[in-house]
Amino acid sequence: MNQFQYVRPTKQKAAIDALAKDANAQIIAGGTNLIDLMKRGVMAPQKLVDINKLPLNKIERDGSNTRIGALALNGVVAEDKLVLEKHPLLAQALNAGASAQLRNMATVGGNMLQRTRCHYFYDTALPCNKREPGSGCGALEGFNRMHAIFGFSDKCIAVHPSDMSVALVALDATVLVSGPKGDRRIPFIDFHRLPGDTPQKDTNLEPGELITAVDIPDAPFTKNVHYLKVRERASYAFALVSVAAALNIENNTIKDARLAMGGVAHKPWRLTEAEKSLVGKPATEETFRQAAEVAMRGAKAFKYNQYKLKLAPNSIVQALKTAAAVA
Amino acid sequence: MKEQSPKQSGAIGEPMNRVDGRLKVTGAAKYSAEYELPGLVHGVLVGSTITKGTIKSIDTRQAERAPGVLAVITYLNSPKVPGFAERDHPAEPPTAGQPLRVFHDNKVLFNDQPIAIVVADTLERARYAASLVKTQYDQDKHQTNLEANLDKGFLPVQAKKNPKSPLADYQRGEVDAYKNGATKLEAEYVIPTEMHNPMELQAIIAHWEAPDKLTVYDKTQAVMGTQRAFAKDWGIPEANVKVIATFVGGAFGNGLHNWPHETAAIIAAKKTGRPVKVVLTREQMFTMVGYRPYTWQKIGMSATPDGKLTAITHESVGQTSSYEQFTESTLQQTRMMYTSPNVTTRYRIASLDVSTPIWMRGPGEATGAFALESAIDEMAYAVNMDPLEFRVRNHTDTDPDNGKPWSTKYLKECFQMGAERIGWKNRKQQPGAVRAGDWLVGYGMGVGTFGAHRGAATVRARLQKNGQLVLQSATTDIGPGTGTAMVQIAATTLGMPPEKITFQLGNSTFPQAPSQGGSSTVNTVGAAVQDACIALRKKLQQLASATPNGAAFNAAKPEDIVISEGHLSLASDKLAKAAYADLLKQNNEAEVEVVTESKPGNDRDKYSMYSYSVHFVQVHVHPLTGEVRVKKIISCADAGTIINQKTAGNQMMGGAVGGIGMALTEGAVIDDRFGRYVTKDLADYHVPVHADAPNMEFAFVNKPDPHVNALGTKGIGEIAIIGMAPAIANAVFNATGKRIRELPITPDKLI
């Protein structure tokens, strides 16, 4: 990797200053993704701003929200009593990600900022508009087995690899950020971007902005939830497709629903129309099939990911069945 | 060693703990990259980014100016390797052709071919400088897709020269007789390129101790083969090349060839005058050290309505590189496993613009068995017969390939043991008939076989004054527990406690032994250890005969002699004792030593010798998501005498997990537009993880084969994986009714 400067501020403001001053600076927290990318020459920051000394790792109540600090470790959040009690879907999604070793290093903020695992992004000898704008999309006519079926552009068909983010988008989370112009709140659904013409931009963070926390509002999704991750081995693999399903069922009628998919788009893919189609219906396989059909509207596949057009709706049905405990 | 739990006698068969277990788990075992040499520097390879063509220009100036850089070596400034110019065949590759001549010319023969090595004082500086080497190419059109080049398959040179070569076309009975069969099937099978991906990355430290004296600490399965190869490359005597491979962190075959990074390190050490360490990256493990080749197969098969096989035709085309002809025995099992009176096999290879494959665990046979054992299952269904019953009905008591009797064959015992343990009677012939909650349940089986090979080896046995026995042989241990097995063989032969015995390996200065490969190490070196210990015992007996108690020893049978604490005694006569000190004094030495060579006898001409395995599996398949979970594995093996029940079980377990990977998860993919691998790390190339490995049980027939060697061993390493992938594929069929003939069986193929 290249030589780089390294700073480890102890104050949030100093961290933001360090980031804002240098366009080529990167935050490092757990480093579970960035270090790999630097070793392969995919990213070459001139400066690393290590934020591990900032007091951002608390998990606490804030009114009717659970607030999770950006530096809270994935492994800690997944085991946290508050999270398990109020947002079990999040705990399930976290535990579906990576390995125990990685979860013990990776942070909540870093998880959201993971780069895609697209093969063409990872290999500097191959074209990739995300890594090198204008070089072309290697995946479009290449080995696109893992790639998007929603929201892609002709510049990029990569998917976002996070499991945690799929649960957070389903749970209506909000991202708290702090930057040179002050603090702001970004609804999770607007945090990640679709590729459009600027696939190099994964998120709507502005230069110099730092994620400080995530807020998750209380909601009656504590019992009938399930995070289903379909992958090619039983653990430690990125999702072919994943589904975050949360239901509020009363007297076998669905009063409210949250549904999102991973592994299908450049961002965690919230399925609001499918959610609406579930409300007021009985919790049956038939209802779930109809919702899956709604969810898949507009999906389009490439040469090697045709299977996702079937795997995705099947997985939605299975996730909802498990969430609702329907045999 | 102290950790050897309560009183292990070291008797053959005992599940003794590994003699080097403590060293390995505490990190004290030294692997190739871990030697600290004064002045050691680091080499990082630069790989080509095109697949075929020539280097037009290579700009190393920026890299040379980078901090800490000692040298940037390319074909333009590389020290010339004498063997490259002089011979067509500088290093006698383990397969036909011309191994890659590193930094020899400007030709690019595959993507990520090493075209430069950057040497710097630290690894990070070398890695950074390597990123600064700028290369321009003249690109030629390349071919990397086997299935698009099946028509270019050709007969390997060995088969052209010798029609009796096992690689030549084979015919028993009528040609392609299956076409006229009563019940017949015809199907194609594909296995993708699979990578060995051992945990330890390939690594070497090359050190020229003098201009004509080379020492390498090298991850290899063949210290002597490596010694010969580098001596020829550099035109120096073999004795001037020392190869150390004391510990090898898994290899599965990819240490059976010498690879470009090894020569690159030696060249860099020559150029800089410093010891140079090169450790491949995980991505380089996909292009620089071989792999199980992408292989297309076709089987035609016919049977009578009552389940007797009448004909099998089995064809295969495997990929090789443009510069070496890699071959493996893909079709051997088809020739010898079943009674079928008509068998046709045709083996071809096709040259692509890729790096050279190399044998990977169960080489060839694992590939061939996937097709054969899948077809057998399919044929059993075609005649509506239980696949186990079908195999029993077509069992053969002599080798139909050559008419010879088997040395030993306990396959039917394996069938019985495995069927009972898996609960085969719970299987339903009708696919999809058994469920467990949401999941479909399926049972499947597959048979594996591998030749019980034995070569020649020499062992030195030295009894020291302190009562320690040191054994030496230039074999290696890539993980099966070779040292442990050898200690047990010696302990049993000499009646000594195992903690008094050390087996030293992985050093080319030790007496000759072949590579560790082909499940043959215990057959070969184990037999040599036994012979050396018998020779030592005889020598001690002679010496003892001349001691005050000599008469008793003189008359004793050799096997009566016991080597115990500080003295020799007789099992039959507790009073007969001779102290080592006296024996050694007789010998006028500080130690008693024998060096013996052992070779296979001529039983090999009279018998067909094979190990056998039968794998029974139970899988669950999710009908909506297509996920397959292997829930239970029972593997039973007829591998002759089992030297150590624990390490033998370890080998079976490793093979079973490898078989799960082959069946369900592994496959390296090239984007043919670029000729470049796109799944080349452990995130994208899925070796099974713990959660993929179910409860596994292993059972051994454990009956000696008197014809392979006096120990009665036949070999385990390969049969542990051969037949596992079809067992899983057959179980998936039993669960779903879907016959998947292209590995790996990923969820997309089942929904």
PDB file of N, CA and C in Angstrom, chain B residues 255-295:
ATOM      1  N   GLY B 255       2.011 -28.192  -3.691  1.00  0.00           N
ATOM      2  CA  GLY B 255       3.454 -28.194  -3.466  1.00  0.00           C
ATOM      3  C   GLY B 255       4.144 -29.309  -4.237  1.00  0.00           C
ATOM      4  N   LEU B 256       3.479 -29.845  -5.267  1.00  0.00           N
ATOM      5  CA  LEU B 256       4.064 -30.955  -6.038  1.00  0.00           C
ATOM      6  C   LEU B 256       4.740 -30.491  -7.324  1.00  0.00           C
ATOM      7  N   HIS B 257       4.877 -29.192  -7.477  1.00  0.00           N
ATOM      8  CA  HIS B 257       5.468 -28.625  -8.680  1.00  0.00           C
ATOM      9  C   HIS B 257       6.266 -27.432  -8.175  1.00  0.00           C
ATOM     10  N   ASN B 258       7.326 -27.074  -8.883  1.00  0.00           N
ATOM     11  CA  ASN B 258       8.016 -25.846  -8.515  1.00  0.00           C
ATOM     12  C   ASN B 258       7.466 -24.715  -9.356  1.00  0.00           C
ATOM     13  N   TRP B 259       7.168 -23.605  -8.709  1.00  0.00           N
ATOM     14  CA  TRP B 259       6.371 -22.547  -9.319  1.00  0.00           C
ATOM     15  C   TRP B 259       7.199 -21.288  -9.560  1.00  0.00           C
ATOM     16  N   PRO B 260       6.680 -20.399 -10.376  1.00  0.00           N
ATOM     17  CA  PRO B 260       7.450 -19.196 -10.738  1.00  0.00           C
ATOM     18  C   PRO B 260       7.952 -18.375  -9.548  1.00  0.00           C
ATOM     19  N   HIS B 261       7.158 -18.294  -8.485  1.00  0.00           N
ATOM     20  CA  HIS B 261       7.595 -17.422  -7.376  1.00  0.00           C
ATOM     21  C   HIS B 261       8.870 -17.963  -6.718  1.00  0.00           C
ATOM     22  N   GLU B 262       9.051 -19.296  -6.780  1.00  0.00           N
ATOM     23  CA  GLU B 262      10.253 -19.869  -6.175  1.00  0.00           C
ATOM     24  C   GLU B 262      11.488 -19.446  -6.961  1.00  0.00           C
ATOM     25  N   THR B 263      11.386 -19.612  -8.275  1.00  0.00           N
ATOM     26  CA  THR B 263      12.516 -19.216  -9.118  1.00  0.00           C
ATOM     27  C   THR B 263      12.742 -17.712  -9.047  1.00  0.00           C
ATOM     28  N   ALA B 264      11.646 -16.951  -8.977  1.00  0.00           N
ATOM     29  CA  ALA B 264      11.781 -15.489  -8.883  1.00  0.00           C
ATOM     30  C   ALA B 264      12.551 -15.111  -7.626  1.00  0.00           C
ATOM     31  N   ALA B 265      12.272 -15.778  -6.527  1.00  0.00           N
ATOM     32  CA  ALA B 265      12.977 -15.474  -5.268  1.00  0.00           C
ATOM     33  C   ALA B 265      14.454 -15.830  -5.387  1.00  0.00           C
ATOM     34  N   ILE B 266      14.735 -16.949  -6.039  1.00  0.00           N
ATOM     35  CA  ILE B 266      16.138 -17.375  -6.192  1.00  0.00           C
ATOM     36  C   ILE B 266      16.894 -16.384  -7.090  1.00  0.00           C
ATOM     37  N   ILE B 267      16.214 -15.959  -8.156  1.00  0.00           N
ATOM     38  CA  ILE B 267      16.815 -14.952  -9.044  1.00  0.00           C
ATOM     39  C   ILE B 267      17.079 -13.657  -8.273  1.00  0.00           C
ATOM     40  N   ALA B 268      16.093 -13.259  -7.468  1.00  0.00           N
ATOM     41  CA  ALA B 268      16.232 -11.997  -6.715  1.00  0.00           C
ATOM     42  C   ALA B 268      17.365 -12.091  -5.693  1.00  0.00           C
ATOM     43  N   ALA B 269      17.500 -13.276  -5.090  1.00  0.00           N
ATOM     44  CA  ALA B 269      18.579 -13.462  -4.114  1.00  0.00           C
ATOM     45  C   ALA B 269      19.935 -13.406  -4.819  1.00  0.00           C
ATOM     46  N   LYS B 270      19.972 -13.957  -6.030  1.00  0.00           N
ATOM     47  CA  LYS B 270      21.208 -13.917  -6.832  1.00  0.00           C
ATOM     48  C   LYS B 270      21.564 -12.470  -7.158  1.00  0.00           C
ATOM     49  N   LYS B 271      20.550 -11.737  -7.575  1.00  0.00           N
ATOM     50  CA  LYS B 271      20.780 -10.367  -8.036  1.00  0.00           C
ATOM     51  C   LYS B 271      21.201  -9.442  -6.887  1.00  0.00           C
ATOM     52  N   THR B 272      20.555  -9.610  -5.729  1.00  0.00           N
ATOM     53  CA  THR B 272      20.802  -8.672  -4.630  1.00  0.00           C
ATOM     54  C   THR B 272      21.886  -9.157  -3.671  1.00  0.00           C
ATOM     55  N   GLY B 273      22.233 -10.439  -3.755  1.00  0.00           N
ATOM     56  CA  GLY B 273      23.193 -10.978  -2.794  1.00  0.00           C
ATOM     57  C   GLY B 273      22.640 -11.066  -1.377  1.00  0.00           C
ATOM     58  N   ARG B 274      21.341 -11.021  -1.257  1.00  0.00           N
ATOM     59  CA  ARG B 274      20.700 -11.080   0.065  1.00  0.00           C
ATOM     60  C   ARG B 274      19.705 -12.242   0.075  1.00  0.00           C
ATOM     61  N   PRO B 275      19.424 -12.789   1.270  1.00  0.00           N
ATOM     62  CA  PRO B 275      18.320 -13.755   1.332  1.00  0.00           C
ATOM     63  C   PRO B 275      17.004 -13.021   1.026  1.00  0.00           C
ATOM     64  N   VAL B 276      16.207 -13.606   0.133  1.00  0.00           N
ATOM     65  CA  VAL B 276      14.957 -12.949  -0.286  1.00  0.00           C
ATOM     66  C   VAL B 276      13.774 -13.826   0.081  1.00  0.00           C
ATOM     67  N   LYS B 277      12.817 -13.188   0.718  1.00  0.00           N
ATOM     68  CA  LYS B 277      11.582 -13.891   1.070  1.00  0.00           C
ATOM     69  C   LYS B 277      10.459 -13.460   0.131  1.00  0.00           C
ATOM     70  N   VAL B 278       9.748 -14.447  -0.395  1.00  0.00           N
ATOM     71  CA  VAL B 278       8.556 -14.150  -1.195  1.00  0.00           C
ATOM     72  C   VAL B 278       7.391 -14.945  -0.614  1.00  0.00           C
ATOM     73  N   VAL B 279       6.347 -14.237  -0.240  1.00  0.00           N
ATOM     74  CA  VAL B 279       5.111 -14.878   0.210  1.00  0.00           C
ATOM     75  C   VAL B 279       4.012 -14.440  -0.743  1.00  0.00           C
ATOM     76  N   LEU B 280       3.334 -15.398  -1.346  1.00  0.00           N
ATOM     77  CA  LEU B 280       2.268 -15.024  -2.275  1.00  0.00           C
ATOM     78  C   LEU B 280       1.105 -14.392  -1.527  1.00  0.00           C
ATOM     79  N   THR B 281       0.377 -13.538  -2.213  1.00  0.00           N
ATOM     80  CA  THR B 281      -0.885 -13.050  -1.670  1.00  0.00           C
ATOM     81  C   THR B 281      -1.955 -14.105  -1.951  1.00  0.00           C
ATOM     82  N   ARG B 282      -3.069 -13.998  -1.284  1.00  0.00           N
ATOM     83  CA  ARG B 282      -4.153 -14.968  -1.536  1.00  0.00           C
ATOM     84  C   ARG B 282      -4.583 -14.905  -3.001  1.00  0.00           C
ATOM     85  N   GLU B 283      -4.607 -13.706  -3.577  1.00  0.00           N
ATOM     86  CA  GLU B 283      -5.026 -13.592  -4.984  1.00  0.00           C
ATOM     87  C   GLU B 283      -4.027 -14.297  -5.902  1.00  0.00           C
ATOM     88  N   GLN B 284      -2.744 -14.210  -5.546  1.00  0.00           N
ATOM     89  CA  GLN B 284      -1.723 -14.880  -6.376  1.00  0.00           C
ATOM     90  C   GLN B 284      -1.811 -16.398  -6.252  1.00  0.00           C
ATOM     91  N   MET B 285      -2.416 -16.887  -5.170  1.00  0.00           N
ATOM     92  CA  MET B 285      -2.591 -18.334  -5.014  1.00  0.00           C
ATOM     93  C   MET B 285      -3.511 -18.893  -6.104  1.00  0.00           C
ATOM     94  N   PHE B 286      -4.269 -18.022  -6.754  1.00  0.00           N
ATOM     95  CA  PHE B 286      -5.177 -18.465  -7.811  1.00  0.00           C
ATOM     96  C   PHE B 286      -4.480 -18.581  -9.166  1.00  0.00           C
ATOM     97  N   THR B 287      -3.326 -17.966  -9.322  1.00  0.00           N
ATOM     98  CA  THR B 287      -2.707 -17.935 -10.649  1.00  0.00           C
ATOM     99  C   THR B 287      -1.297 -18.506 -10.673  1.00  0.00           C
ATOM    100  N   MET B 288      -0.678 -18.664  -9.517  1.00  0.00           N
ATOM    101  CA  MET B 288       0.751 -18.979  -9.539  1.00  0.00           C
ATOM    102  C   MET B 288       1.113 -20.350  -8.991  1.00  0.00           C
ATOM    103  N   VAL B 289       0.163 -21.094  -8.472  1.00  0.00           N
ATOM    104  CA  VAL B 289       0.537 -22.378  -7.858  1.00  0.00           C
ATOM    105  C   VAL B 289      -0.389 -23.542  -8.235  1.00  0.00           C
ATOM    106  N   GLY B 290      -1.040 -23.469  -9.386  1.00  0.00           N
ATOM    107  CA  GLY B 290      -1.811 -24.621  -9.845  1.00  0.00           C
ATOM    108  C   GLY B 290      -3.184 -24.711  -9.218  1.00  0.00           C
ATOM    109  N   TYR B 291      -3.967 -25.661  -9.728  1.00  0.00           N
ATOM    110  CA  TYR B 291      -5.377 -25.785  -9.352  1.00  0.00           C
ATOM    111  C   TYR B 291      -5.910 -27.061  -9.951  1.00  0.00           C
ATOM    112  N   ARG B 292      -7.094 -27.485  -9.486  1.00  0.00           N
ATOM    113  CA  ARG B 292      -7.769 -28.624 -10.116  1.00  0.00           C
ATOM    114  C   ARG B 292      -8.415 -28.103 -11.396  1.00  0.00           C
ATOM    115  N   PRO B 293      -8.075 -28.714 -12.542  1.00  0.00           N
ATOM    116  CA  PRO B 293      -8.490 -28.088 -13.799  1.00  0.00           C
ATOM    117  C   PRO B 293      -9.989 -28.213 -14.091  1.00  0.00           C
ATOM    118  N   TYR B 294     -10.511 -27.171 -14.676  1.00  0.00           N
ATOM    119  CA  TYR B 294     -11.856 -27.171 -15.246  1.00  0.00           C
ATOM    120  C   TYR B 294     -11.944 -28.405 -16.165  1.00  0.00           C
ATOM    121  N   THR B 295     -12.959 -29.215 -15.978  1.00  0.00           N
ATOM    122  CA  THR B 295     -13.042 -30.461 -16.745  1.00  0.00           C
ATOM    123  C   THR B 295     -14.467 -30.729 -17.200  1.00  0.00           C
TER     124      THR B 295
END
